[in-house]
CSV table of C-alpha atoms in Angstrom, one decimal:
chain,number,residue,atom,x,y,z
V,1483,ALA,CA,-10.3,16.0,-2.0
V,1484,ALA,CA,-8.1,19.0,-2.3
V,1485,GLU,CA,-11.1,21.3,-2.1
V,1486,ARG,CA,-12.0,19.7,1.2
V,1487,GLY,CA,-8.6,20.3,2.6
V,1488,ALA,CA,-6.9,17.0,2.0
V,1489,SER,CA,-3.1,17.2,2.0
V,1490,LEU,CA,-2.4,13.6,1.0
V,1491,VAL,CA,-4.5,11.5,-1.4
V,1492,PHE,CA,-4.2,7.7,-1.6
V,1493,LEU,CA,-5.0,5.8,-4.8
V,1494,PRO,CA,-5.3,2.0,-4.9
V,1495,GLU,CA,-3.1,-0.7,-6.4
V,1496,ALA,CA,-3.3,-0.7,-10.2
V,1497,PHE,CA,-4.6,2.9,-10.2
V,1498,ASP,CA,-3.4,3.1,-13.8
V,1499,PHE,CA,-5.3,0.1,-15.2
V,1500,ILE,CA,-6.1,-3.5,-14.7
V,1501,GLY,CA,-5.4,-5.6,-17.8
V,1502,ARG,CA,-7.5,-8.5,-19.0
V,1503,ASP,CA,-4.4,-10.7,-19.1
V,1504,ALA,CA,-0.7,-10.6,-18.7
V,1505,ALA,CA,-0.1,-9.7,-22.4
V,1506,GLN,CA,-2.3,-6.6,-22.2
V,1507,THR,CA,-0.8,-5.6,-18.9
V,1508,LEU,CA,2.7,-5.8,-20.2
V,1509,SER,CA,1.8,-3.9,-23.4
V,1510,MET,CA,0.3,-1.0,-21.5
V,1511,ALA,CA,3.0,-0.6,-18.8
V,1512,GLU,CA,5.2,2.5,-18.8
V,1513,PRO,CA,8.4,3.7,-17.2
V,1514,LEU,CA,8.4,6.1,-14.4
V,1515,ASP,CA,9.3,9.0,-16.7
V,1516,GLY,CA,6.5,8.1,-19.1
V,1517,ASP,CA,3.3,10.1,-20.0
V,1518,LEU,CA,1.1,8.7,-17.3
V,1519,MET,CA,3.3,9.5,-14.4
V,1520,GLY,CA,3.9,13.0,-15.9
V,1521,ARG,CA,0.1,13.5,-15.9
V,1522,TYR,CA,-0.1,12.6,-12.2
V,1523,ALA,CA,2.8,14.9,-11.4
V,1524,ARG,CA,0.9,17.8,-13.0
V,1525,LEU,CA,-2.2,16.8,-11.1
V,1526,ALA,CA,-0.3,16.9,-7.8
V,1527,ARG,CA,1.0,20.4,-8.7
V,1528,ASP,CA,-2.4,21.7,-9.9
V,1529,CYS,CA,-4.2,20.5,-6.7
V,1530,GLY,CA,-1.4,21.1,-4.3
V,1531,VAL,CA,-1.6,17.7,-2.7
V,1532,TRP,CA,0.7,14.8,-2.1
V,1533,LEU,CA,-0.2,11.6,-3.9
V,1534,SER,CA,0.3,8.0,-2.9
V,1535,LEU,CA,-0.1,6.1,-6.2
V,1536,GLY,CA,-0.5,2.6,-4.9
V,1537,GLY,CA,0.6,0.3,-7.6
V,1538,PHE,CA,2.0,1.5,-10.9
V,1539,HIS,CA,2.7,-1.1,-13.7
V,1540,GLU,CA,6.3,0.0,-14.1
V,1541,ARG,CA,8.7,-0.9,-16.9
V,1542,GLY,CA,11.9,-0.8,-14.9
V,1543,GLN,CA,15.5,-0.4,-16.1
V,1544,ASP,CA,15.7,-4.1,-16.7
V,1545,TRP,CA,12.6,-4.3,-18.9
V,1546,ALA,CA,14.7,-4.9,-22.1
V,1547,THR,CA,16.3,-8.0,-20.5
V,1548,THR,CA,13.5,-9.4,-18.3
V,1549,GLN,CA,10.3,-8.4,-20.2
V,1550,ARG,CA,8.7,-8.2,-16.8
V,1551,ILE,CA,7.4,-5.2,-14.8
V,1552,TYR,CA,7.3,-4.1,-11.2
V,1553,ASN,CA,4.3,-3.3,-9.1
V,1554,CYS,CA,5.5,0.1,-8.0
V,1555,HIS,CA,4.1,2.3,-5.2
V,1556,VAL,CA,5.0,5.9,-6.1
V,1557,VAL,CA,4.8,8.9,-3.7
V,1558,LEU,CA,4.7,12.4,-5.3
V,1559,GLY,CA,5.0,15.6,-3.4
V,1560,HIS,CA,2.6,18.5,-3.8
V,1561,ASP,CA,5.0,20.0,-6.3
V,1562,GLY,CA,4.9,16.9,-8.5
V,1563,ARG,CA,8.4,15.7,-7.6
V,1564,LEU,CA,9.0,12.0,-7.2
V,1565,VAL,CA,9.6,11.5,-3.4
V,1566,ALA,CA,9.8,7.7,-3.1
V,1567,THR,CA,9.2,4.4,-4.9
V,1568,TYR,CA,8.6,1.0,-3.4
V,1569,ARG,CA,8.4,-2.1,-5.5
V,1570,LYS,CA,6.0,-4.8,-4.2
V,1571,ALA,CA,8.1,-7.5,-2.4
V,1572,HIS,CA,5.4,-10.2,-2.0
V,1573,LEU,CA,3.8,-11.3,-5.2
V,1574,CYS,CA,0.3,-12.7,-5.2
V,1575,ASP,CA,0.4,-16.3,-6.4
V,1576,VAL,CA,-2.8,-17.9,-5.0
V,1577,GLU,CA,-5.2,-20.6,-6.2
V,1578,LEU,CA,-8.6,-20.8,-4.5
V,1579,GLN,CA,-10.1,-23.9,-6.2
V,1580,GLY,CA,-13.0,-22.8,-8.4
V,1581,ARG,CA,-12.9,-19.2,-7.2
V,1582,VAL,CA,-9.6,-17.3,-7.7
V,1583,SER,CA,-6.5,-18.0,-9.7
V,1584,MET,CA,-3.7,-15.4,-9.7
V,1585,ARG,CA,-0.1,-15.7,-10.7
V,1586,GLU,CA,1.5,-12.3,-10.4
V,1587,SER,CA,5.0,-13.7,-10.5
V,1588,SER,CA,4.4,-14.8,-14.1
V,1589,PHE,CA,4.9,-11.3,-15.4
V,1590,THR,CA,6.1,-9.2,-12.4
V,1591,ASN,CA,9.5,-9.0,-10.8
V,1592,PRO,CA,9.5,-8.9,-6.9
V,1593,GLY,CA,11.0,-5.8,-5.3
V,1594,THR,CA,14.3,-6.3,-3.5
V,1595,GLU,CA,14.2,-3.8,-0.7
V,1596,LEU,CA,12.0,-2.0,1.8
V,1597,VAL,CA,11.9,1.8,1.7
V,1598,ALA,CA,12.4,4.0,4.8
V,1599,PRO,CA,9.3,5.8,6.0
V,1600,VAL,CA,8.7,9.0,4.0
V,1601,SER,CA,8.2,12.3,5.8
V,1602,THR,CA,4.9,13.8,4.6
V,1603,PRO,CA,2.7,16.7,5.9
V,1604,VAL,CA,0.6,14.2,7.9
V,1605,GLY,CA,3.3,11.9,9.3
V,1606,LYS,CA,5.9,9.3,8.4
V,1607,LEU,CA,4.5,7.1,5.7
V,1608,GLY,CA,5.5,3.4,5.4
V,1609,LEU,CA,5.0,1.9,1.9
V,1610,SER,CA,3.7,-1.5,0.9
V,1611,VAL,CA,1.3,-2.9,-1.7
V,1612,CYS,CA,-1.7,-5.3,-1.3
V,1613,TYR,CA,-0.5,-8.8,-0.7
V,1614,ASP,CA,2.3,-7.4,1.6
V,1615,LEU,CA,-0.5,-7.0,4.1
V,1616,ARG,CA,-0.4,-10.7,4.9
V,1617,PHE,CA,3.2,-10.5,6.1
V,1618,PRO,CA,3.4,-8.7,9.5
V,1619,GLU,CA,7.2,-8.7,9.4
V,1620,LEU,CA,7.2,-6.0,6.8
V,1621,SER,CA,4.9,-3.7,8.9
V,1622,LEU,CA,6.9,-4.3,12.1
V,1623,ALA,CA,10.1,-3.4,10.3
V,1624,LEU,CA,8.5,-0.2,9.0
V,1625,ARG,CA,7.2,0.7,12.4
V,1626,ARG,CA,10.6,0.1,13.9
V,1627,ALA,CA,12.1,2.4,11.3
V,1628,GLY,CA,9.7,5.2,12.4
V,1629,ALA,CA,6.5,4.8,10.5
V,1630,GLU,CA,3.4,6.4,11.8
V,1631,ILE,CA,1.1,5.6,8.9
V,1632,LEU,CA,1.1,2.3,7.0
V,1633,THR,CA,-0.5,2.3,3.6
V,1634,PHE,CA,-1.8,-0.8,1.9
V,1635,PRO,CA,-3.1,0.1,-1.6
V,1636,SER,CA,-4.9,-2.9,-2.9
V,1637,ALA,CA,-7.0,-4.8,-5.4
V,1638,PHE,CA,-8.3,-7.6,-3.2
V,1639,THR,CA,-10.6,-10.3,-4.7
V,1640,VAL,CA,-14.1,-10.7,-3.4
V,1641,PRO,CA,-13.5,-14.1,-1.7
V,1642,THR,CA,-10.3,-13.0,0.1
V,1643,GLY,CA,-11.6,-9.5,0.8
V,1644,SER,CA,-14.8,-10.5,2.4
V,1645,ALA,CA,-12.9,-12.9,4.7
V,1646,HIS,CA,-9.7,-11.1,5.5
V,1647,TRP,CA,-9.6,-7.5,4.4
V,1648,GLU,CA,-10.8,-5.6,7.5
V,1649,VAL,CA,-9.4,-8.0,10.1
V,1650,LEU,CA,-5.9,-7.9,8.6
V,1651,LEU,CA,-5.9,-4.1,8.3
V,1652,ARG,CA,-7.0,-3.6,11.9
V,1653,ALA,CA,-4.5,-6.2,13.1
V,1654,ARG,CA,-1.7,-4.3,11.4
V,1655,ALA,CA,-2.9,-1.1,13.0
V,1656,ILE,CA,-3.1,-2.6,16.5
V,1657,GLU,CA,0.2,-4.5,16.5
V,1658,THR,CA,2.2,-1.6,15.1
V,1659,GLN,CA,0.2,1.2,16.7
V,1660,CYS,CA,0.1,3.0,13.4
V,1661,TYR,CA,-2.6,4.6,11.3
V,1662,VAL,CA,-3.4,2.2,8.4
V,1663,VAL,CA,-4.7,3.7,5.1
V,1664,ALA,CA,-5.9,1.2,2.6
V,1665,ALA,CA,-7.2,2.5,-0.8
V,1666,ALA,CA,-8.9,-0.3,-2.8
V,1667,GLN,CA,-10.1,-1.1,-6.2
V,1668,THR,CA,-13.8,-1.7,-6.3
V,1669,GLY,CA,-16.3,-3.4,-8.6
V,1670,GLN,CA,-16.1,-4.9,-12.1
V,1671,ASN,CA,-12.6,-4.3,-13.5
V,1672,HIS,CA,-13.2,-6.3,-16.6
V,1673,GLU,CA,-15.2,-9.4,-17.7
V,1674,ARG,CA,-13.2,-11.8,-15.5
V,1675,ARG,CA,-12.3,-9.6,-12.6
V,1676,VAL,CA,-14.2,-8.0,-9.7
V,1677,SER,CA,-12.5,-6.2,-6.8
V,1678,TYR,CA,-13.7,-6.2,-3.2
V,1679,GLY,CA,-13.4,-2.5,-2.5
V,1680,HIS,CA,-14.2,-1.3,1.1
V,1681,ALA,CA,-11.3,1.2,1.3
V,1682,LEU,CA,-10.7,2.1,4.9
V,1683,VAL,CA,-8.6,4.0,7.4
V,1684,ALA,CA,-7.9,2.4,10.8
V,1685,ASP,CA,-6.4,4.3,13.8
V,1686,PRO,CA,-3.6,3.1,16.1
V,1687,TRP,CA,-6.2,1.6,18.5
V,1688,GLY,CA,-7.6,-0.5,15.6
V,1689,ALA,CA,-10.8,1.5,15.2
V,1690,VAL,CA,-12.1,2.0,11.6
V,1691,VAL,CA,-12.4,5.8,11.4
V,1692,ALA,CA,-13.3,6.1,7.7
V,1693,GLN,CA,-14.5,3.6,5.1
V,1694,CYS,CA,-15.9,3.3,1.6
V,1695,HIS,CA,-18.5,0.7,0.6
V,1696,GLU,CA,-19.6,-0.5,-2.8
V,1697,GLY,CA,-18.8,1.5,-5.8
V,1698,PRO,CA,-16.4,4.4,-6.5
V,1699,GLY,CA,-16.0,6.9,-3.7
V,1700,LEU,CA,-13.8,8.9,-1.4
V,1701,CYS,CA,-13.5,8.7,2.4
V,1702,TYR,CA,-11.7,11.3,4.6
V,1703,ALA,CA,-9.7,10.9,7.8
V,1704,GLU,CA,-7.7,13.1,10.1
V,1705,ILE,CA,-4.3,11.8,11.2
V,1706,ASP,CA,-4.0,12.7,14.9
V,1707,LEU,CA,-0.3,12.2,15.8
V,1708,PRO,CA,-0.6,13.2,19.5
V,1709,TYR,CA,-3.3,10.5,19.8
V,1710,LEU,CA,-0.9,8.0,18.2
V,1711,HIS,CA,1.9,8.8,20.6
V,1712,ARG,CA,-0.5,8.6,23.5
V,1713,VAL,CA,-1.5,5.1,22.5
V,1714,ARG,CA,2.1,4.1,22.2
V,1715,GLN,CA,2.9,5.5,25.6
V,1716,GLU,CA,-0.1,3.8,27.3
V,1717,ILE,CA,0.6,0.4,25.9
V,1718,PRO,CA,4.4,0.4,25.1
V,1719,VAL,CA,4.5,-2.9,23.3
V,1720,PHE,CA,7.7,-2.1,21.4
V,1721,GLY,CA,9.4,-1.5,24.7
V,1722,HIS,CA,8.1,-4.8,26.0
V,1723,ARG,CA,9.3,-7.0,23.1
V,1724,ARG,CA,11.5,-9.9,24.0
V,1725,PRO,CA,14.2,-10.2,21.3
V,1726,ASP,CA,16.1,-12.5,23.6
V,1727,LEU,CA,13.3,-15.0,23.0
V,1728,TYR,CA,12.3,-14.6,19.4
V,1729,GLY,CA,14.7,-12.1,17.8
V,1730,THR,CA,14.0,-8.8,16.2
V,1731,VAL,CA,12.5,-8.2,12.8
V,1732,GLU,CA,15.2,-6.5,10.8
V,1733,ALA,CA,15.0,-5.0,7.3
V,1734,THR,CA,18.0,-4.5,5.1
V,1735,GLY,CA,18.9,-0.8,4.8
V,1736,LEU,CA,16.3,0.4,7.4
V,1737,ALA,CA,17.7,1.9,10.6
V,1738,PRO,CA,15.6,1.8,13.7
V,1739,ALA,CA,14.0,5.1,14.6
V,1740,PRO,CA,15.8,7.2,17.2
C-alpha cells in the first residue's frame, strides 16, 4: 500500500488475532505498550504511513481487577506514535437461532466515551468498531464533531454481512455525508468462525468507490474533500435538522465542529 502511495492504511477488527474461544482470546491479549503494538509502530515508521488498527484485544489498566479486555481501535501516526484510541462502546451480543451465537460482553468491557475526530493527512477521522455501525447516533455525533471520514473496522458474520453490511455502510455515508471506510475480516478464521469480508469504501453520496471480494486483498480509494464539501453544500441536511422536534444527538466530551 505504501509503495502505491497510500498515506493511511486501515486494518479490520481483530487484526491481531481471532481466538477460538474466550479463554484463548484473553490469554493472547496484550496491553498497548506490549510487543505487538510495538511491532506495528515500527511498521508505520518503516513504511511512512498512518495506521488505523481496527480492533486490538487490549489488556487495559483494569485487567488485574476485571480480567476482561477492551476492543480497542488504535490510530498510529506515520512516525509510529500513538495518536488516538477508541474502545468499542456497543458490544455484539446476538443470537441468530441455529446460525450465529456471540456474547462479546462475556469477556469484554464496553468503552465509556467517544473520541473526537482525529486529524490525519486525508481528513478528520471518526473512530468506531464493527457493531457500532448499527447505531447511527454514534456516527451522527462524530459528524457533528467534525468527522469527514467514518471508519468501521469489522468482523461481520456471513448471515449478518450478506444481509446488512453494504446497506448499513452506505446509509451511514449518506446520512452523515462522510466517506466511510470499512476494513473487514474475511474467510475462515478458525474451525467455528467464518467472516463475511467485502471490505469497502463509500463516498459521501453513498456510492461504493472501492471494494474487496472473497479472500484476502487490498482496495484503494482517494478521499476527495472538495467533493465532500460540495455534497454537504448542495444538500445541507445538517442545517435542515429540527432539534426543536426531536432533539440533537449529543456525545459526552465532543464539541460541535465550528
